[in-house]
Amino acid sequence: MSQATPILHMLSPQKHVSPFDVNMAVDAGFKTVVPYINVEATEITGLVQDAIFSRPPDYGKRTGFFIGGKDALLALDMMKAAKEALVPPFQCSVFADPAGSFTTAAGMVACVEKVLKEKHNRGWEGTNVTIFGATGVVGFASAVIAALEGAKVTLVAHRGVERVFKAAEAAKERFGVDLLPAPGETPEQKAKIVADAEVVFAAAAAGVQVLSTAELQSAKNLLVAADVNAVPPPGVEGMDLFMKGEILPGCTRTCGVGPLAIGDIKYKSQAGLFTRMLNATEDVHLDFRDAFKLARSFVA
Ligand SMILES: NC(=O)c1ccc[n+]([C@@H]2O[C@H](COP(=O)([O-])OP(=O)(O)OC[C@H]3O[C@@H](n4cnc5c(N)ncnc54)[C@H](OP(=O)(O)O)[C@@H]3O)[C@@H](O)[C@H]2O)c1
């Protein structure tokens, strides 16, 4: 491996680079970490080429870009622009994980997959997955990962179904998956959606409860409910932070997967992808698909 100092350029379209991501990168072994804020997609080519031409081609694998922010599609656009900016033999690696969403979604889908298999002998193919917080970065990424595995995914809108329609259109265009938008603003709409759900991903904002025990009890087909929200109250009533497939309180067969069980796999996946960048023998380009593969290996 090249002995060149590992450098990570951390780009964010927002006014901050996430301190969480900075810590993760340094703990993984990057020696120099430089934050860039308010970065626009049109600036990626210039930044990447500025970085690669300053080091011999062999050092490229020790030069990385991390793309953060709060927008999954923008992060993927930036990643594509970075890849297209490379001028062989000058290279660099890129890892996108906006708001930690790719590794969090990967952790959630991988943890639920294990519980579905072990407790209900089911896989993703044809399974009805319902997503709360579907316009958020974690909700969107988990929807796409599950749909790519063959699940039938419903995106629940808590205010205005148009925004989830847009998310479904983007998923179809970019990943070729069909996500079903559904209005979930009234208790009646929610009850109808939950009645069909076999898996729920609760990925709404911190401290927002999306499912009560009464709603869980009315969800007669629900096999697993997963919750990424660690801020009280839980996104799913009765969820324990560390749940890994135990039956939720008041339910007969619905298993819970809690935020810190998911967070453990998220943390390992993000750390693992930084380590992969550091150890790569050629440049790597990592997104939610790589995160999911790694998360699966940790869960197994
Ligand atoms: N466990 C972990 O390791 C981990 C890691 C990262 C994040 N998280 C958690 O993951 C969750 C999602 O994060 P994110 O970055 O994806 O957040 P985000 O982008 O801000 O998305 C939040 C989502 O929640 C929706 N929402 C807001 N208020 C709601 C309400 N009252 N009822 C139903 N839905 C509501 C939002 O809808 P609108 O678009 O309509 O506002 C949006 O879809 C958060 O709870 C965060 O703390 C957990």
mmCIF file of C-alpha atoms and ligand atoms in Angstrom:
data_model
loop_
_atom_site.group_PDB
_atom_site.id
_atom_site.type_symbol
_atom_site.label_atom_id
_atom_site.label_comp_id
_atom_site.label_asym_id
_atom_site.label_seq_id
_atom_site.Cartn_x
_atom_site.Cartn_y
_atom_site.Cartn_z
ATOM 1 C CA MET A 1 0.000 0.000 0.000
ATOM 2 C CA SER A 2 1.133 3.534 -0.687
ATOM 3 C CA GLN A 3 2.648 5.207 2.375
ATOM 4 C CA ALA A 4 1.134 8.556 1.402
ATOM 5 C CA THR A 5 -0.687 10.315 4.229
ATOM 6 C CA PRO A 6 -4.426 9.533 3.994
ATOM 7 C CA ILE A 7 -6.338 12.752 3.402
ATOM 8 C CA LEU A 8 -10.121 13.095 3.480
ATOM 9 C CA HIS A 9 -11.869 16.083 1.916
ATOM 10 C CA MET A 10 -15.316 16.260 3.530
ATOM 11 C CA LEU A 11 -17.891 18.111 1.439
ATOM 12 C CA SER A 12 -21.264 19.342 2.608
ATOM 13 C CA PRO A 13 -23.877 21.358 0.727
ATOM 14 C CA GLN A 14 -24.989 22.656 4.147
ATOM 15 C CA LYS A 15 -23.355 25.162 6.457
ATOM 16 C CA HIS A 16 -21.764 22.433 8.597
ATOM 17 C CA VAL A 17 -19.898 19.216 8.028
ATOM 18 C CA SER A 18 -21.236 16.703 10.535
ATOM 19 C CA PRO A 19 -18.961 16.402 13.615
ATOM 20 C CA PHE A 20 -20.104 12.770 13.855
ATOM 21 C CA ASP A 21 -18.671 12.070 10.390
ATOM 22 C CA VAL A 22 -15.429 13.936 11.168
ATOM 23 C CA ASN A 23 -14.911 11.829 14.303
ATOM 24 C CA MET A 24 -15.695 8.612 12.435
ATOM 25 C CA ALA A 25 -13.196 9.462 9.686
ATOM 26 C CA VAL A 26 -10.374 10.297 12.100
ATOM 27 C CA ASP A 27 -11.064 7.260 14.274
ATOM 28 C CA ALA A 28 -10.933 5.084 11.154
ATOM 29 C CA GLY A 29 -7.427 6.380 10.405
ATOM 30 C CA PHE A 30 -7.578 9.446 8.156
ATOM 31 C CA LYS A 31 -4.697 11.666 9.243
ATOM 32 C CA THR A 32 -5.836 14.888 7.623
ATOM 33 C CA VAL A 33 -9.514 15.762 7.398
ATOM 34 C CA VAL A 34 -10.596 18.994 5.729
ATOM 35 C CA PRO A 35 -14.208 20.244 5.852
ATOM 36 C CA TYR A 36 -15.781 22.196 2.989
ATOM 37 C CA ILE A 37 -19.201 23.761 3.490
ATOM 38 C CA ASN A 38 -21.944 25.216 1.279
ATOM 39 C CA VAL A 39 -20.548 23.161 -1.610
ATOM 40 C CA GLU A 40 -22.584 23.168 -4.818
ATOM 41 C CA ALA A 41 -22.782 20.248 -7.226
ATOM 42 C CA THR A 42 -21.232 22.365 -9.975
ATOM 43 C CA GLU A 43 -18.107 22.817 -7.848
ATOM 44 C CA ILE A 44 -17.320 19.118 -7.487
ATOM 45 C CA THR A 45 -15.320 18.725 -10.695
ATOM 46 C CA GLY A 46 -13.005 21.586 -9.778
ATOM 47 C CA LEU A 47 -12.478 20.372 -6.223
ATOM 48 C CA VAL A 48 -11.774 16.779 -7.235
ATOM 49 C CA GLN A 49 -9.369 17.714 -10.013
ATOM 50 C CA ASP A 50 -7.608 20.169 -7.726
ATOM 51 C CA ALA A 51 -7.023 17.297 -5.294
ATOM 52 C CA ILE A 52 -5.966 14.562 -7.698
ATOM 53 C CA PHE A 53 -3.459 16.565 -9.727
ATOM 54 C CA SER A 54 -1.556 17.626 -6.611
ATOM 55 C CA ARG A 55 -0.429 14.061 -5.801
ATOM 56 C CA PRO A 56 1.259 11.350 -7.878
ATOM 57 C CA PRO A 57 -1.341 8.931 -9.358
ATOM 58 C CA ASP A 58 -0.269 6.240 -6.890
ATOM 59 C CA TYR A 59 -1.300 8.501 -3.991
ATOM 60 C CA GLY A 60 -4.840 8.754 -5.351
ATOM 61 C CA LYS A 61 -6.046 5.787 -3.353
ATOM 62 C CA ARG A 62 -4.938 7.676 -0.214
ATOM 63 C CA THR A 63 -6.975 10.717 -1.214
ATOM 64 C CA GLY A 64 -10.654 10.528 -0.390
ATOM 65 C CA PHE A 65 -13.791 12.602 -0.690
ATOM 66 C CA PHE A 66 -16.706 12.199 1.707
ATOM 67 C CA ILE A 67 -20.078 13.624 0.706
ATOM 68 C CA GLY A 68 -22.464 14.573 3.495
ATOM 69 C CA GLY A 69 -25.401 16.972 3.663
ATOM 70 C CA LYS A 70 -29.053 16.117 4.067
ATOM 71 C CA ASP A 71 -30.192 15.178 0.579
ATOM 72 C CA ALA A 72 -29.751 11.655 -0.759
ATOM 73 C CA LEU A 73 -30.186 12.512 -4.432
ATOM 74 C CA LEU A 74 -27.893 15.526 -4.286
ATOM 75 C CA ALA A 75 -25.234 13.412 -2.561
ATOM 76 C CA LEU A 76 -25.512 10.791 -5.321
ATOM 77 C CA ASP A 77 -25.305 13.533 -7.970
ATOM 78 C CA MET A 78 -22.178 14.881 -6.300
ATOM 79 C CA MET A 79 -20.710 11.408 -6.165
ATOM 80 C CA LYS A 80 -21.356 10.904 -9.866
ATOM 81 C CA ALA A 81 -19.765 14.275 -10.637
ATOM 82 C CA ALA A 82 -16.712 13.314 -8.569
ATOM 83 C CA LYS A 83 -16.331 10.032 -10.429
ATOM 84 C CA GLU A 84 -16.675 11.751 -13.789
ATOM 85 C CA ALA A 85 -14.060 14.329 -12.773
ATOM 86 C CA LEU A 86 -11.322 11.694 -12.454
ATOM 87 C CA VAL A 87 -8.625 11.791 -15.097
ATOM 88 C CA PRO A 88 -6.849 8.417 -15.270
ATOM 89 C CA PRO A 89 -4.338 7.565 -14.009
ATOM 90 C CA PHE A 90 -5.160 10.252 -11.407
ATOM 91 C CA GLN A 91 -7.707 8.841 -9.006
ATOM 92 C CA CYS A 92 -9.396 9.241 -5.643
ATOM 93 C CA SER A 93 -12.041 7.455 -3.607
ATOM 94 C CA VAL A 94 -15.519 8.769 -2.795
ATOM 95 C CA PHE A 95 -17.977 7.796 -0.057
ATOM 96 C CA ALA A 96 -21.466 9.331 0.202
ATOM 97 C CA ASP A 97 -23.437 9.107 3.448
ATOM 98 C CA PRO A 98 -25.632 12.222 3.777
ATOM 99 C CA ALA A 99 -26.717 12.734 7.409
ATOM 100 C CA GLY A 100 -25.505 9.189 8.054
ATOM 101 C CA SER A 101 -28.603 8.076 6.184
ATOM 102 C CA PHE A 102 -27.088 5.471 3.873
ATOM 103 C CA THR A 103 -25.404 3.577 6.694
ATOM 104 C CA THR A 104 -28.429 4.020 9.006
ATOM 105 C CA ALA A 105 -30.851 2.751 6.355
ATOM 106 C CA ALA A 106 -28.471 -0.109 5.578
ATOM 107 C CA GLY A 107 -28.323 -1.019 9.271
ATOM 108 C CA MET A 108 -32.114 -0.913 9.621
ATOM 109 C CA VAL A 109 -32.806 -3.057 6.554
ATOM 110 C CA ALA A 110 -30.105 -5.569 7.501
ATOM 111 C CA CYS A 111 -31.341 -5.883 11.129
ATOM 112 C CA VAL A 112 -34.953 -6.335 10.010
ATOM 113 C CA GLU A 113 -33.926 -8.876 7.376
ATOM 114 C CA LYS A 114 -32.360 -11.025 10.083
ATOM 115 C CA VAL A 115 -35.429 -10.840 12.339
ATOM 116 C CA LEU A 116 -37.807 -11.515 9.434
ATOM 117 C CA LYS A 117 -35.840 -14.631 8.542
ATOM 118 C CA GLU A 118 -35.200 -15.939 12.046
ATOM 119 C CA LYS A 119 -38.592 -15.202 13.618
ATOM 120 C CA HIS A 120 -40.940 -15.444 10.653
ATOM 121 C CA ASN A 121 -39.025 -17.434 8.042
ATOM 122 C CA ARG A 122 -39.575 -14.673 5.489
ATOM 123 C CA GLY A 123 -37.414 -12.766 3.022
ATOM 124 C CA TRP A 124 -37.951 -9.426 1.278
ATOM 125 C CA GLU A 125 -39.459 -10.727 -1.962
ATOM 126 C CA GLY A 126 -43.094 -9.532 -2.091
ATOM 127 C CA THR A 127 -43.111 -8.403 1.548
ATOM 128 C CA ASN A 128 -45.218 -5.272 2.226
ATOM 129 C CA VAL A 129 -42.962 -2.641 3.757
ATOM 130 C CA THR A 130 -44.436 0.642 5.010
ATOM 131 C CA ILE A 131 -42.211 3.645 5.581
ATOM 132 C CA PHE A 132 -42.968 6.535 7.933
ATOM 133 C CA GLY A 133 -40.684 9.544 7.464
ATOM 134 C CA ALA A 134 -40.505 8.658 3.787
ATOM 135 C CA THR A 135 -39.496 12.157 2.663
ATOM 136 C CA GLY A 136 -36.482 12.063 4.971
ATOM 137 C CA VAL A 137 -33.044 10.847 3.940
ATOM 138 C CA VAL A 138 -33.121 7.702 6.101
ATOM 139 C CA GLY A 139 -36.677 6.838 5.026
ATOM 140 C CA PHE A 140 -35.903 7.294 1.350
ATOM 141 C CA ALA A 141 -32.665 5.289 1.417
ATOM 142 C CA SER A 142 -34.281 2.429 3.340
ATOM 143 C CA ALA A 143 -37.190 2.402 0.875
ATOM 144 C CA VAL A 144 -34.837 2.022 -2.072
ATOM 145 C CA ILE A 145 -32.708 -0.662 -0.411
ATOM 146 C CA ALA A 146 -35.788 -2.745 0.521
ATOM 147 C CA ALA A 147 -37.351 -2.300 -2.930
ATOM 148 C CA LEU A 148 -34.122 -3.378 -4.635
ATOM 149 C CA GLU A 149 -34.374 -6.560 -2.537
ATOM 150 C CA GLY A 150 -37.870 -7.214 -3.916
ATOM 151 C CA ALA A 151 -40.092 -5.722 -1.184
ATOM 152 C CA LYS A 152 -43.352 -3.920 -2.042
ATOM 153 C CA VAL A 153 -42.694 -0.543 -0.470
ATOM 154 C CA THR A 154 -45.275 2.070 0.540
ATOM 155 C CA LEU A 155 -44.150 5.627 1.302
ATOM 156 C CA VAL A 156 -46.457 7.241 3.849
ATOM 157 C CA ALA A 157 -47.081 10.984 3.532
ATOM 158 C CA HIS A 158 -47.853 12.723 6.810
ATOM 159 C CA ARG A 159 -48.471 16.087 5.123
ATOM 160 C CA GLY A 160 -49.249 16.217 1.423
ATOM 161 C CA VAL A 161 -48.833 13.161 -0.751
ATOM 162 C CA GLU A 162 -47.171 15.168 -3.594
ATOM 163 C CA ARG A 163 -43.792 15.103 -1.855
ATOM 164 C CA VAL A 164 -43.763 11.324 -1.582
ATOM 165 C CA PHE A 165 -44.862 11.113 -5.223
ATOM 166 C CA LYS A 166 -41.702 13.037 -6.082
ATOM 167 C CA ALA A 167 -39.611 10.636 -4.011
ATOM 168 C CA ALA A 168 -41.236 7.662 -5.790
ATOM 169 C CA GLU A 169 -40.558 9.202 -9.197
ATOM 170 C CA ALA A 170 -36.913 9.793 -8.323
ATOM 171 C CA ALA A 171 -36.529 6.208 -7.111
ATOM 172 C CA LYS A 172 -38.046 4.860 -10.330
ATOM 173 C CA GLU A 173 -35.876 7.039 -12.534
ATOM 174 C CA ARG A 174 -32.613 6.387 -10.713
ATOM 175 C CA PHE A 175 -32.943 2.852 -9.397
ATOM 176 C CA GLY A 176 -35.768 1.342 -11.456
ATOM 177 C CA VAL A 177 -37.851 0.508 -8.380
ATOM 178 C CA ASP A 178 -41.582 1.077 -7.867
ATOM 179 C CA LEU A 179 -42.443 2.751 -4.564
ATOM 180 C CA LEU A 180 -46.115 3.307 -3.748
ATOM 181 C CA PRO A 181 -47.061 6.738 -2.327
ATOM 182 C CA ALA A 182 -49.918 6.741 0.191
ATOM 183 C CA PRO A 183 -51.607 9.568 2.121
ATOM 184 C CA GLY A 184 -51.328 8.958 5.880
ATOM 185 C CA GLU A 185 -52.549 12.190 7.393
ATOM 186 C CA THR A 186 -55.770 11.030 9.063
ATOM 187 C CA PRO A 187 -56.181 8.149 11.560
ATOM 188 C CA GLU A 188 -58.395 6.372 8.992
ATOM 189 C CA GLN A 189 -55.762 6.620 6.255
ATOM 190 C CA LYS A 190 -53.075 5.414 8.640
ATOM 191 C CA ALA A 191 -55.211 2.488 9.842
ATOM 192 C CA LYS A 192 -55.728 1.379 6.229
ATOM 193 C CA ILE A 193 -52.013 1.534 5.457
ATOM 194 C CA VAL A 194 -50.981 -0.252 8.645
ATOM 195 C CA ALA A 195 -53.538 -3.024 8.089
ATOM 196 C CA ASP A 196 -51.572 -4.179 5.048
ATOM 197 C CA ALA A 197 -48.084 -3.690 6.454
ATOM 198 C CA GLU A 198 -45.883 -6.690 7.144
ATOM 199 C CA VAL A 199 -42.864 -4.565 8.010
ATOM 200 C CA VAL A 200 -42.784 -0.969 9.253
ATOM 201 C CA PHE A 201 -39.743 1.299 9.113
ATOM 202 C CA ALA A 202 -40.297 4.229 11.480
ATOM 203 C CA ALA A 203 -37.877 6.861 10.173
ATOM 204 C CA ALA A 204 -39.644 10.081 11.113
ATOM 205 C CA ALA A 205 -37.972 13.031 12.830
ATOM 206 C CA ALA A 206 -36.437 12.561 16.283
ATOM 207 C CA GLY A 207 -39.016 12.403 19.088
ATOM 208 C CA VAL A 208 -41.999 11.824 16.786
ATOM 209 C CA GLN A 209 -44.218 8.823 17.522
ATOM 210 C CA VAL A 210 -45.684 7.391 14.331
ATOM 211 C CA LEU A 211 -47.308 4.217 15.711
ATOM 212 C CA SER A 212 -49.141 3.754 19.011
ATOM 213 C CA THR A 213 -49.664 0.410 20.727
ATOM 214 C CA ALA A 214 -53.324 0.519 19.637
ATOM 215 C CA GLU A 215 -52.235 0.989 16.007
ATOM 216 C CA LEU A 216 -49.724 -1.850 16.349
ATOM 217 C CA GLN A 217 -52.463 -4.102 17.711
ATOM 218 C CA SER A 218 -54.702 -3.312 14.762
ATOM 219 C CA ALA A 219 -51.914 -4.201 12.330
ATOM 220 C CA LYS A 220 -52.835 -7.838 12.011
ATOM 221 C CA ASN A 221 -50.214 -8.660 9.376
ATOM 222 C CA LEU A 222 -47.325 -6.829 10.986
ATOM 223 C CA LEU A 223 -44.309 -9.077 11.515
ATOM 224 C CA VAL A 224 -41.545 -6.564 12.315
ATOM 225 C CA ALA A 225 -41.500 -2.872 13.259
ATOM 226 C CA ALA A 226 -38.146 -1.076 13.218
ATOM 227 C CA ASP A 227 -37.505 2.353 14.703
ATOM 228 C CA VAL A 228 -34.445 4.559 14.122
ATOM 229 C CA ASN A 229 -35.538 7.300 16.515
ATOM 230 C CA ALA A 230 -33.605 7.210 19.794
ATOM 231 C CA VAL A 231 -35.125 10.426 21.209
ATOM 232 C CA PRO A 232 -38.177 9.888 23.485
ATOM 233 C CA PRO A 233 -40.933 9.189 22.822
ATOM 234 C CA PRO A 234 -40.029 6.244 20.574
ATOM 235 C CA GLY A 235 -41.247 6.297 16.974
ATOM 236 C CA VAL A 236 -43.047 3.038 17.750
ATOM 237 C CA GLU A 237 -44.712 2.967 21.180
ATOM 238 C CA GLY A 238 -43.153 0.436 23.526
ATOM 239 C CA MET A 239 -39.943 0.119 21.493
ATOM 240 C CA ASP A 240 -36.875 -0.561 23.602
ATOM 241 C CA LEU A 241 -33.678 1.118 22.404
ATOM 242 C CA PHE A 242 -31.820 -2.198 22.106
ATOM 243 C CA MET A 243 -34.606 -4.466 20.815
ATOM 244 C CA LYS A 244 -33.387 -7.090 18.365
ATOM 245 C CA GLY A 245 -36.489 -9.080 17.524
ATOM 246 C CA GLU A 246 -38.315 -9.389 20.861
ATOM 247 C CA ILE A 247 -42.124 -9.119 20.711
ATOM 248 C CA LEU A 248 -43.318 -5.530 21.174
ATOM 249 C CA PRO A 249 -45.382 -4.842 24.350
ATOM 250 C CA GLY A 250 -49.096 -5.493 23.784
ATOM 251 C CA CYS A 251 -48.473 -7.446 20.575
ATOM 252 C CA THR A 252 -48.713 -11.157 19.959
ATOM 253 C CA ARG A 253 -46.241 -11.620 17.148
ATOM 254 C CA THR A 254 -44.881 -8.219 16.010
ATOM 255 C CA CYS A 255 -41.141 -8.108 16.664
ATOM 256 C CA GLY A 256 -39.319 -4.880 17.419
ATOM 257 C CA VAL A 257 -35.955 -3.633 16.196
ATOM 258 C CA GLY A 258 -34.734 -0.649 18.202
ATOM 259 C CA PRO A 259 -32.638 2.397 17.307
ATOM 260 C CA LEU A 260 -29.501 1.433 19.173
ATOM 261 C CA ALA A 261 -29.502 -2.087 17.716
ATOM 262 C CA ILE A 262 -29.667 -0.387 14.304
ATOM 263 C CA GLY A 263 -27.176 2.283 15.408
ATOM 264 C CA ASP A 264 -24.605 -0.384 16.291
ATOM 265 C CA ILE A 265 -24.710 -1.798 12.749
ATOM 266 C CA LYS A 266 -24.805 1.732 11.271
ATOM 267 C CA TYR A 267 -21.663 2.663 13.224
ATOM 268 C CA LYS A 268 -19.818 -0.479 12.187
ATOM 269 C CA SER A 269 -20.839 -0.006 8.554
ATOM 270 C CA GLN A 270 -19.712 3.614 8.386
ATOM 271 C CA ALA A 271 -16.427 2.786 10.123
ATOM 272 C CA GLY A 272 -16.003 -0.195 7.808
ATOM 273 C CA LEU A 273 -16.499 1.884 4.671
ATOM 274 C CA PHE A 274 -13.947 4.476 5.836
ATOM 275 C CA THR A 275 -11.530 1.606 6.497
ATOM 276 C CA ARG A 276 -12.231 0.238 3.028
ATOM 277 C CA MET A 277 -11.274 3.606 1.554
ATOM 278 C CA LEU A 278 -8.082 3.637 3.576
ATOM 279 C CA ASN A 279 -7.065 0.097 2.623
ATOM 280 C CA ALA A 280 -8.132 0.150 -1.020
ATOM 281 C CA THR A 281 -5.573 -0.819 -3.635
ATOM 282 C CA GLU A 282 -7.494 1.187 -6.207
ATOM 283 C CA ASP A 283 -10.080 3.948 -5.899
ATOM 284 C CA VAL A 284 -13.481 2.978 -4.490
ATOM 285 C CA HIS A 285 -16.886 4.684 -4.826
ATOM 286 C CA LEU A 286 -19.214 3.808 -1.977
ATOM 287 C CA ASP A 287 -22.926 4.490 -1.482
ATOM 288 C CA PHE A 288 -25.952 2.906 0.234
ATOM 289 C CA ARG A 289 -25.568 -0.334 -1.743
ATOM 290 C CA ASP A 290 -22.074 -0.893 -0.360
ATOM 291 C CA ALA A 291 -23.317 0.094 3.092
ATOM 292 C CA PHE A 292 -26.078 -2.513 2.907
ATOM 293 C CA LYS A 293 -23.722 -5.305 1.834
ATOM 294 C CA LEU A 294 -21.448 -4.508 4.739
ATOM 295 C CA ALA A 295 -24.317 -4.117 7.226
ATOM 296 C CA ARG A 296 -25.607 -7.534 6.183
ATOM 297 C CA SER A 297 -22.229 -9.071 6.893
ATOM 298 C CA PHE A 298 -22.161 -7.541 10.396
ATOM 299 C CA VAL A 299 -25.683 -8.702 11.176
ATOM 300 C CA ALA A 300 -24.956 -12.206 9.969
HETATM 301 N N1 LIG B 1 -30.439 5.033 14.955
HETATM 302 C C1 LIG B 1 -29.495 5.626 14.245
HETATM 303 O O1 LIG B 1 -28.362 5.170 14.153
HETATM 304 C C2 LIG B 1 -29.823 6.913 13.502
HETATM 305 C C3 LIG B 1 -28.884 7.518 12.668
HETATM 306 C C4 LIG B 1 -29.273 8.659 11.932
HETATM 307 C C5 LIG B 1 -30.566 9.166 12.092
HETATM 308 N N2 LIG B 1 -31.422 8.566 12.961
HETATM 309 C C6 LIG B 1 -32.811 9.024 13.116
HETATM 310 O O2 LIG B 1 -33.485 8.768 11.899
HETATM 311 C C7 LIG B 1 -34.635 9.610 11.843
HETATM 312 C C8 LIG B 1 -34.729 10.211 10.442
HETATM 313 O O3 LIG B 1 -33.575 10.998 10.198
HETATM 314 P P1 LIG B 1 -33.457 11.824 8.842
HETATM 315 O O4 LIG B 1 -32.081 12.390 8.811
HETATM 316 O O5 LIG B 1 -33.938 10.983 7.719
HETATM 317 O O6 LIG B 1 -34.495 13.001 9.126
HETATM 318 P P2 LIG B 1 -35.199 13.975 8.094
HETATM 319 O O7 LIG B 1 -34.477 13.960 6.782
HETATM 320 O O8 LIG B 1 -35.351 15.275 8.819
HETATM 321 O O9 LIG B 1 -36.613 13.292 7.866
HETATM 322 C C9 LIG B 1 -37.556 13.258 8.878
HETATM 323 C C10 LIG B 1 -38.821 12.663 8.325
HETATM 324 O O10 LIG B 1 -39.787 12.670 9.360
HETATM 325 C C11 LIG B 1 -40.975 13.271 8.840
HETATM 326 N N3 LIG B 1 -41.743 13.869 9.916
HETATM 327 C C12 LIG B 1 -41.495 15.030 10.565
HETATM 328 N N4 LIG B 1 -42.449 15.252 11.486
HETATM 329 C C13 LIG B 1 -43.333 14.209 11.386
HETATM 330 C C14 LIG B 1 -44.537 13.875 12.049
HETATM 331 N N5 LIG B 1 -45.033 14.643 13.014
HETATM 332 N N6 LIG B 1 -45.175 12.732 11.693
HETATM 333 C C15 LIG B 1 -44.672 11.922 10.714
HETATM 334 N N7 LIG B 1 -43.539 12.195 10.055
HETATM 335 C C16 LIG B 1 -42.874 13.327 10.391
HETATM 336 C C17 LIG B 1 -40.467 14.285 7.844
HETATM 337 O O11 LIG B 1 -41.508 14.664 6.987
HETATM 338 P P3 LIG B 1 -41.523 16.091 6.298
HETATM 339 O O12 LIG B 1 -40.577 15.983 5.145
HETATM 340 O O13 LIG B 1 -42.924 16.261 5.884
HETATM 341 O O14 LIG B 1 -41.077 17.088 7.322
HETATM 342 C C18 LIG B 1 -39.406 13.444 7.155
HETATM 343 O O15 LIG B 1 -40.001 12.541 6.255
HETATM 344 C C19 LIG B 1 -34.488 10.631 12.971
HETATM 345 O O16 LIG B 1 -35.316 10.235 14.038
HETATM 346 C C20 LIG B 1 -33.024 10.512 13.363
HETATM 347 O O17 LIG B 1 -32.801 10.865 14.704
HETATM 348 C C21 LIG B 1 -31.084 7.451 13.632
#
